[in-house]
Tab-separated table of C-alpha atoms in Angstrom:
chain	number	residue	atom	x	y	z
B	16	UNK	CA	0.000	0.000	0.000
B	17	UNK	CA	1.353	3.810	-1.174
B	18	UNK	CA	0.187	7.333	-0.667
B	19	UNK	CA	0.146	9.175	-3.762
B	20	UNK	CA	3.102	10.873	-3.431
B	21	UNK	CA	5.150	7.672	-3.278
B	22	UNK	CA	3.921	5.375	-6.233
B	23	UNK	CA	6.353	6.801	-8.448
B	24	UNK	CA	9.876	6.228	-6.291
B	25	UNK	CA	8.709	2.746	-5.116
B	26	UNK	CA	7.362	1.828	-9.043
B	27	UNK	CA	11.018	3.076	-9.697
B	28	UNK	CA	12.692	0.943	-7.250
B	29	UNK	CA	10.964	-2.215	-8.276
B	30	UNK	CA	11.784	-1.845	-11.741
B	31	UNK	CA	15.498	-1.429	-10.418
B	32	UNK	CA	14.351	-4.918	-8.374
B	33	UNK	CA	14.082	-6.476	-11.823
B	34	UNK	CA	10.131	-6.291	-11.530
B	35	UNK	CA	8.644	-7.841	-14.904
B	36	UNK	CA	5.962	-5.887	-14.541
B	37	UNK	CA	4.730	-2.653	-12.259
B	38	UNK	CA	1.094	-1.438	-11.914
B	39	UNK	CA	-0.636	1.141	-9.976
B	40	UNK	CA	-4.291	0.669	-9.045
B	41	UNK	CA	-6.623	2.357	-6.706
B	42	UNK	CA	-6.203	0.564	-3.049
B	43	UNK	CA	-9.856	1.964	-2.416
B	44	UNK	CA	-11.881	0.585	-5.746
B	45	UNK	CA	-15.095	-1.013	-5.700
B	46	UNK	CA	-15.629	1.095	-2.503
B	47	UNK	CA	-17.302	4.346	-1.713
B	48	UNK	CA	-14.321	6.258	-1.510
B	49	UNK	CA	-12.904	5.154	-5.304
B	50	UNK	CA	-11.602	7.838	-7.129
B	51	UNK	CA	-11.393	8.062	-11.479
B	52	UNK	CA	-8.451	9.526	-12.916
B	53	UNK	CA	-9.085	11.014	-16.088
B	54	UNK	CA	-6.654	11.434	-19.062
B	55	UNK	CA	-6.102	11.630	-22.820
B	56	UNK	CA	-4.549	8.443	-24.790
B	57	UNK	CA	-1.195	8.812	-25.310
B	58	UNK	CA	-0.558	11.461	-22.587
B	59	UNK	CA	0.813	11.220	-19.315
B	60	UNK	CA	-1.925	10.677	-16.792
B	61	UNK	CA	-2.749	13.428	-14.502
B	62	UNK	CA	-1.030	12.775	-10.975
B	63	UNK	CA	1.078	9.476	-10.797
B	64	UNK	CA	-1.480	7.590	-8.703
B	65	UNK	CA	-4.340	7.519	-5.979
B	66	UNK	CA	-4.352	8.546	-2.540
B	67	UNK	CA	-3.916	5.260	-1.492
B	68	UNK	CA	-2.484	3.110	-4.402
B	69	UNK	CA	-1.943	-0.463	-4.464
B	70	UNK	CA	1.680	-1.096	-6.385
B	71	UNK	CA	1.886	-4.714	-8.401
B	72	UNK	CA	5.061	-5.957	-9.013
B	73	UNK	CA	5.836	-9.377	-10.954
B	74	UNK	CA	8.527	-11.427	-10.565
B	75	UNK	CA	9.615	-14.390	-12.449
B	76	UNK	CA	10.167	-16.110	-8.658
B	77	UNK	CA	9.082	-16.100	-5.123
B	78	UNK	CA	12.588	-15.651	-4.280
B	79	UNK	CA	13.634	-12.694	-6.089
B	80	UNK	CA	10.019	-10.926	-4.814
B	81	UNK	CA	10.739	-11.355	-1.280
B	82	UNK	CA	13.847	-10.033	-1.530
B	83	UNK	CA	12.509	-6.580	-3.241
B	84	UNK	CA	9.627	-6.880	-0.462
B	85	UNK	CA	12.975	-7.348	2.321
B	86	UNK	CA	14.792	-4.173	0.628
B	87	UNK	CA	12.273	-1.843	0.222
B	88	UNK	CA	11.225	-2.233	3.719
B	89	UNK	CA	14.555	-1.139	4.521
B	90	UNK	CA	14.157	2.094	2.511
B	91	UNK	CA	13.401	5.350	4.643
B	92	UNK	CA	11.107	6.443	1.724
B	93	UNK	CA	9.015	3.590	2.029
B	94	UNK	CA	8.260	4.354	5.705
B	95	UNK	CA	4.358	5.059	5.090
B	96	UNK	CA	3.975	2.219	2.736
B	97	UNK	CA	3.086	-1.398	3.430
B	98	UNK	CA	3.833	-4.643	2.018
B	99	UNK	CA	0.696	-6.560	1.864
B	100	UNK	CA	1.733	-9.852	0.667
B	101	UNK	CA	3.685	-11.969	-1.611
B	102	UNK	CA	1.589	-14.335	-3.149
B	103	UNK	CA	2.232	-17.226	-6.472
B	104	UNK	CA	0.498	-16.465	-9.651
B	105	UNK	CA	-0.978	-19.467	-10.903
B	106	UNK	CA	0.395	-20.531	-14.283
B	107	UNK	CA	-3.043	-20.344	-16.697
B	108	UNK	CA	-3.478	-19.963	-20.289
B	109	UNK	CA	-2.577	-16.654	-20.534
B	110	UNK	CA	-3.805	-16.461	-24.488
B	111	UNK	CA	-7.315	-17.980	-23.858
B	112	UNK	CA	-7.975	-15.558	-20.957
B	113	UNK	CA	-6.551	-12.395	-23.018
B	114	UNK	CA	-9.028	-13.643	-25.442
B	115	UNK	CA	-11.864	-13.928	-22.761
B	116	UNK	CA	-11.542	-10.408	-22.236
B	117	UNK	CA	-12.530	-8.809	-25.888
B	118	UNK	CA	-16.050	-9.529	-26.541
B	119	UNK	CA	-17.870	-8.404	-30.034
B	120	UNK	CA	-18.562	-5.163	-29.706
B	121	UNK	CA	-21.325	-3.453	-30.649
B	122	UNK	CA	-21.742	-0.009	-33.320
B	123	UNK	CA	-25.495	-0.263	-34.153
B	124	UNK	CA	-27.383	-3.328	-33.718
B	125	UNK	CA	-26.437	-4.599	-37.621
B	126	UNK	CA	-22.838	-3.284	-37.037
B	127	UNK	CA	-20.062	-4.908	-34.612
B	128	UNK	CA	-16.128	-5.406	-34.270
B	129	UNK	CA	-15.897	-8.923	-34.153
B	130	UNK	CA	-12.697	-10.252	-32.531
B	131	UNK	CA	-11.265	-13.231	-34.899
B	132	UNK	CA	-11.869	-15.982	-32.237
B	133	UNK	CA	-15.613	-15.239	-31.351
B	134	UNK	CA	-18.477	-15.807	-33.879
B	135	UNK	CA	-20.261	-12.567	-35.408
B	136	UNK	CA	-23.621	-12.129	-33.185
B	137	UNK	CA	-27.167	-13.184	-35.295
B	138	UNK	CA	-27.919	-9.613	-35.556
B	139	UNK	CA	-24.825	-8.724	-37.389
B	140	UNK	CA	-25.092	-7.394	-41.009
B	141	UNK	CA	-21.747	-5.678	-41.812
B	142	UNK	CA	-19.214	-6.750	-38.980
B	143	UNK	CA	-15.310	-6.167	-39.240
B	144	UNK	CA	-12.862	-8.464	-37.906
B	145	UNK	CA	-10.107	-6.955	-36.322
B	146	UNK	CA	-7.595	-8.370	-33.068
B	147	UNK	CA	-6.467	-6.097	-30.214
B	148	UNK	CA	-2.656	-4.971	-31.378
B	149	UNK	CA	-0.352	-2.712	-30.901
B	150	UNK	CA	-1.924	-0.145	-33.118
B	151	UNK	CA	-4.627	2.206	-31.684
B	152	UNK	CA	-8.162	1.689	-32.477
B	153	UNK	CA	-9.471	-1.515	-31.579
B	154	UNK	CA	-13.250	-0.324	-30.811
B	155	UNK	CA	-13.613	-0.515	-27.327
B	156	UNK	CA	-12.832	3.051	-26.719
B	157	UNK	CA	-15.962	5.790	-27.216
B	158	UNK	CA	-13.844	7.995	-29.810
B	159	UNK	CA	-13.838	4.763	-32.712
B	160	UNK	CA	-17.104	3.843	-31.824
B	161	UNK	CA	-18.845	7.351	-32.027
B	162	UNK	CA	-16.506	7.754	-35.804
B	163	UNK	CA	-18.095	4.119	-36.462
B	164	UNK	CA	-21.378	5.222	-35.506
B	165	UNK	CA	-21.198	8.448	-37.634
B	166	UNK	CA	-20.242	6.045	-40.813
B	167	UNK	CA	-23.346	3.619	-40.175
B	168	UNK	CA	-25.854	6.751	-39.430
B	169	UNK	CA	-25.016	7.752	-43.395
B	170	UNK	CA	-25.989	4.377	-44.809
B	171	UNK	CA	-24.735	2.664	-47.828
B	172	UNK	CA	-22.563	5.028	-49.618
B	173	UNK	CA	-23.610	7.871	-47.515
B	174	UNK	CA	-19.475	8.749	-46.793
B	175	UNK	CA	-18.851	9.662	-50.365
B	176	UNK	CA	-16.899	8.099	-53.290
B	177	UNK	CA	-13.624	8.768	-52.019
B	178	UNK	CA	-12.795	8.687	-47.776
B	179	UNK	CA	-9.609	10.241	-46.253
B	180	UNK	CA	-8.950	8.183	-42.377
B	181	UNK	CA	-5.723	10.722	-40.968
B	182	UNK	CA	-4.307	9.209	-38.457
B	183	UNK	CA	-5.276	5.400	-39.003
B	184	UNK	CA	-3.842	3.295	-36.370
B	185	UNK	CA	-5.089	-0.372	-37.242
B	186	UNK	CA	-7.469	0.949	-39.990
B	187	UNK	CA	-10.707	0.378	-38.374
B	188	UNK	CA	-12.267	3.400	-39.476
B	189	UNK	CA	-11.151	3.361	-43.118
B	190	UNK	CA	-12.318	-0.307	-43.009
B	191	UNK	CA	-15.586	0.533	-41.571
B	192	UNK	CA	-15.679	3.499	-44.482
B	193	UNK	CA	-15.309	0.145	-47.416
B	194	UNK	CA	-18.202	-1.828	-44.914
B	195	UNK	CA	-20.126	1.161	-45.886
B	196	UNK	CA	-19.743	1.496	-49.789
B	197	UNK	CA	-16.603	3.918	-50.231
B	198	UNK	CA	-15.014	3.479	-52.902
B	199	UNK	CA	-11.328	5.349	-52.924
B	200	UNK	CA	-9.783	5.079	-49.401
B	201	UNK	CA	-6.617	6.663	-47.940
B	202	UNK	CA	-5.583	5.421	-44.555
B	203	UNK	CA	-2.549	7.478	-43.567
B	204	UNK	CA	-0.515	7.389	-40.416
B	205	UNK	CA	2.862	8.664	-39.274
B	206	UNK	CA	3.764	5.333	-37.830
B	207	UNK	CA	4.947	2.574	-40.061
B	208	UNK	CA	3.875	0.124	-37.933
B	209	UNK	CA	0.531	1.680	-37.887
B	210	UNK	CA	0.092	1.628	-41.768
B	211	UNK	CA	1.585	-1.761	-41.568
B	212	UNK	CA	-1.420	-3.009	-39.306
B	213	UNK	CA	-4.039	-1.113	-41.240
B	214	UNK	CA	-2.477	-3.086	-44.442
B	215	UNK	CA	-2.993	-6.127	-43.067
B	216	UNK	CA	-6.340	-5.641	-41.284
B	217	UNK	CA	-7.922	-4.267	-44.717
B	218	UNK	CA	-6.832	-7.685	-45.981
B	219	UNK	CA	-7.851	-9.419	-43.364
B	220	UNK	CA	-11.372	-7.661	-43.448
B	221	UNK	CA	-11.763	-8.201	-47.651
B	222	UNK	CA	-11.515	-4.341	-48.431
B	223	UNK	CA	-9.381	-2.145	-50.623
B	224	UNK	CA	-7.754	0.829	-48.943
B	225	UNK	CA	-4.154	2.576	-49.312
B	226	UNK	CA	-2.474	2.533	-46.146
B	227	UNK	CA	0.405	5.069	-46.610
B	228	UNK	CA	2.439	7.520	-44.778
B	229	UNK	CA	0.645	11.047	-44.617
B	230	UNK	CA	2.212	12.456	-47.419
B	231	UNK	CA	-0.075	10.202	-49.460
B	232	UNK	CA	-2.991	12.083	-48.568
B	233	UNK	CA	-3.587	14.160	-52.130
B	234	UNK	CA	-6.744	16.110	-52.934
B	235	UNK	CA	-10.134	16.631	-51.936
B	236	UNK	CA	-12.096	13.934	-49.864
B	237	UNK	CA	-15.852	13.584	-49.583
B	238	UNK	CA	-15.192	12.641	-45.971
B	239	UNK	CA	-12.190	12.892	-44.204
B	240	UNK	CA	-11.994	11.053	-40.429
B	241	UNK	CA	-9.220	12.059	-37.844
B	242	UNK	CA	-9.687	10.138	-34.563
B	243	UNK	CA	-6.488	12.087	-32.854
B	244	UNK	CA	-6.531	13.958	-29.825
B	245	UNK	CA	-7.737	17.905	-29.520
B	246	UNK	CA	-3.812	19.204	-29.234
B	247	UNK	CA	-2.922	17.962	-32.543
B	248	UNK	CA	-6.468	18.157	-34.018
B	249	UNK	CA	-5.897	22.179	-33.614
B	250	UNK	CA	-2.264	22.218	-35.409
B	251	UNK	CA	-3.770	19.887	-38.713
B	252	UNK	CA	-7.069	22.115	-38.668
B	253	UNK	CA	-5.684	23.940	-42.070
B	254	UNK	CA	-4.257	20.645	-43.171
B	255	UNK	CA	-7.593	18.644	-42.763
B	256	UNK	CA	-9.722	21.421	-43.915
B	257	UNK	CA	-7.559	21.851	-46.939
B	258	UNK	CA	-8.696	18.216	-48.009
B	259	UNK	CA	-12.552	18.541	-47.449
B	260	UNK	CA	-14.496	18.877	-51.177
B	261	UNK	CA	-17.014	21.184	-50.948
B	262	UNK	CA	-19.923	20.006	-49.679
B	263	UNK	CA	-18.125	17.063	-48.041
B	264	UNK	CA	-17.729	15.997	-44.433
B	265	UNK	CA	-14.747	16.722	-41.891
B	266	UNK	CA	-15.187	14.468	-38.524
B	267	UNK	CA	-13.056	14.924	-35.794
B	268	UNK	CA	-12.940	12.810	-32.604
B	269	UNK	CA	-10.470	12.374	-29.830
B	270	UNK	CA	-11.686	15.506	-28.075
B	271	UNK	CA	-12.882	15.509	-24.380
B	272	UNK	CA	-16.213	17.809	-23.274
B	273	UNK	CA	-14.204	20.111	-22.101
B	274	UNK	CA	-12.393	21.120	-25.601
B	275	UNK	CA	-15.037	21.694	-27.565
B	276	UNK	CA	-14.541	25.470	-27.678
B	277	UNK	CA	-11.375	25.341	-28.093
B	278	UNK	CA	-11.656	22.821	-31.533
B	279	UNK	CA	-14.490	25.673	-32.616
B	280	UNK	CA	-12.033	27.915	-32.659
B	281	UNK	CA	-9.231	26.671	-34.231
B	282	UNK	CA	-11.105	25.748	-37.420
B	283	UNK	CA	-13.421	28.756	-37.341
B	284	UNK	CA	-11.243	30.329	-40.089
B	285	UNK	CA	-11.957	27.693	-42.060
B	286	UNK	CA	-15.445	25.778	-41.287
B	287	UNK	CA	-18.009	25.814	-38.508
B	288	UNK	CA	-17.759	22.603	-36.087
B	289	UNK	CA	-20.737	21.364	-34.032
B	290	UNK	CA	-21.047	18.348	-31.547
B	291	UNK	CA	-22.717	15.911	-32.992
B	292	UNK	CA	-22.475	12.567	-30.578
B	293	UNK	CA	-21.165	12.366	-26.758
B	294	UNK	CA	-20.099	9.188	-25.122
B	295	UNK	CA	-18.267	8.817	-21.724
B	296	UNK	CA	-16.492	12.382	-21.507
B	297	UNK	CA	-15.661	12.607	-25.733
B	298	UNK	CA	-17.476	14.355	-28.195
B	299	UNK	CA	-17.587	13.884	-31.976
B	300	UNK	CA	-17.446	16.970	-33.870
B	301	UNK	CA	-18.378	17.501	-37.136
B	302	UNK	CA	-18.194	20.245	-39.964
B	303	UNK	CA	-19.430	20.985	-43.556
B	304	UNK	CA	-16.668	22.145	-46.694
């Protein structure tokens, strides 16, 4: 057990400890006095823990974790912490219960992300298959489903001809764009590994797309998708805008409650945003070239 102000120098000296793994979770959830932490993907959370955290280590042994339990007892910072136990992990089937833990998930009742292991629900008309990787984007997280939902709410071809996803990740909303009728897809992403996975998920899915670096991004786009976060969203507003067709459909997501004013106004000189789903905090904002 940690106060707040000590989960990052013990997390610190476990990894030093040759911890496999360290994680910080809140000593008081599933009680009345559980507190959320909030914070963007990709950025560093705001304060390094709760104000009573419970630090995880793993250890390969017992041995080796009784011995970082026996020297960080020893350590005058860790005089208000506690060492609640040392305890064997039981060896399981660590695939089959990562598996377990990524059900079919659901867009609109004809529309679901459909892991590769489960079968596609009865109720499933368009579905796309796609594996939690190391690419962001696997559907679980409000932003891609309110971008998904946005695609389904036009219908069958209701994206336009020709769909721009910036900032791809595994692909899943240029894929959903093909479910949907488009035609002429660019998935671009500054990460290789990103376009990489978007590659091989469009494959794996049965659609056509060009997964490229961002540079490949040329023209004007019917619709053009950028599931980001509000920082960057601000610096590409000229960018993005530049690649709407007139009459055509910039969506933005990524953005918390909060930012809304602050997206309105950095692509004011350009086009006029509105809110146009919520989920969980994020907003989906959308705009007219």
């Amino acid at each position: 057990m940690v106060p707040e102000e000590r989960v990052e120098i013990v997390g610190e000296a476990l990894d030093e400890l040759d911890a496999l793994s360290v994680s910080v979770e809140d000593a008081d959830a599933q009680t009345e006095a559980e507190q959320a932490l909030f914070g963007e993907p990709g950025m560093p959370p705001p304060r390094e823990g709760w104000q009573r955290s419970r630090v995880v280590a793993l250890f390969d042994a017992e041995a080796p974790a009784r011995h970082a339990a026996a020297v960080l007892a020893a350590q005058d910072f860790f005089a208000d912490c506690q060492v609640i136990g040392v305890a064997e992990l039981q060896d399981q089937d660590w695939v089959r219960l990562t598996q377990s833990q990524f059900a079919p998930v659901e867009i609109t009742p004809s529309f679901w992300i459909v892991p590769t292991w489960h079968e596609p629900p009865a109720q499933a008309e368009r579905i796309i298959r796609l594996d939690p990787g190391l690419a962001f984007g696997t559907g679980t997280h409000p932003t891609t489903r309110m971008c998904l939902r946005w695609i389904a709410r036009q219908g069958e071809g209701g994206a336009g001809r020709r769909v721009l996803d910036y900032g791809c990740g595994s692909g899943i909303l240029a894929i959903g764009a093909a479910k949907f009728g488009a035609q002429e897809i660019d998935a671009v992403d500054i990460d290789p590994a990103a376009v990489e996975s978007t590659r091989l998920n469009a494959e794996a899915n049965g659609v056509r797309l060009r997964a490229a670096l961002p540079d490949a991004a040329q023209g004007r786009y019917d619709t053009v998708l950028a599931n980001i976060l509000a920082t960057p969203l601000k610096v590409l507003a000229p960018l993005l805008c530049a690649h709407v067709a007139e009459g055509g459909s910039l969506v933005l997501a990524g953005i918390l409650e909060r930012q809304a004013d602050e997206l309105k106004a950095a692509y004011a000189p350009h086009l006029a945003l509105e809110v146009a789903d919520a989920e969980d905090g994020w907003i989906l904002m959308t705009g007219r070239g």
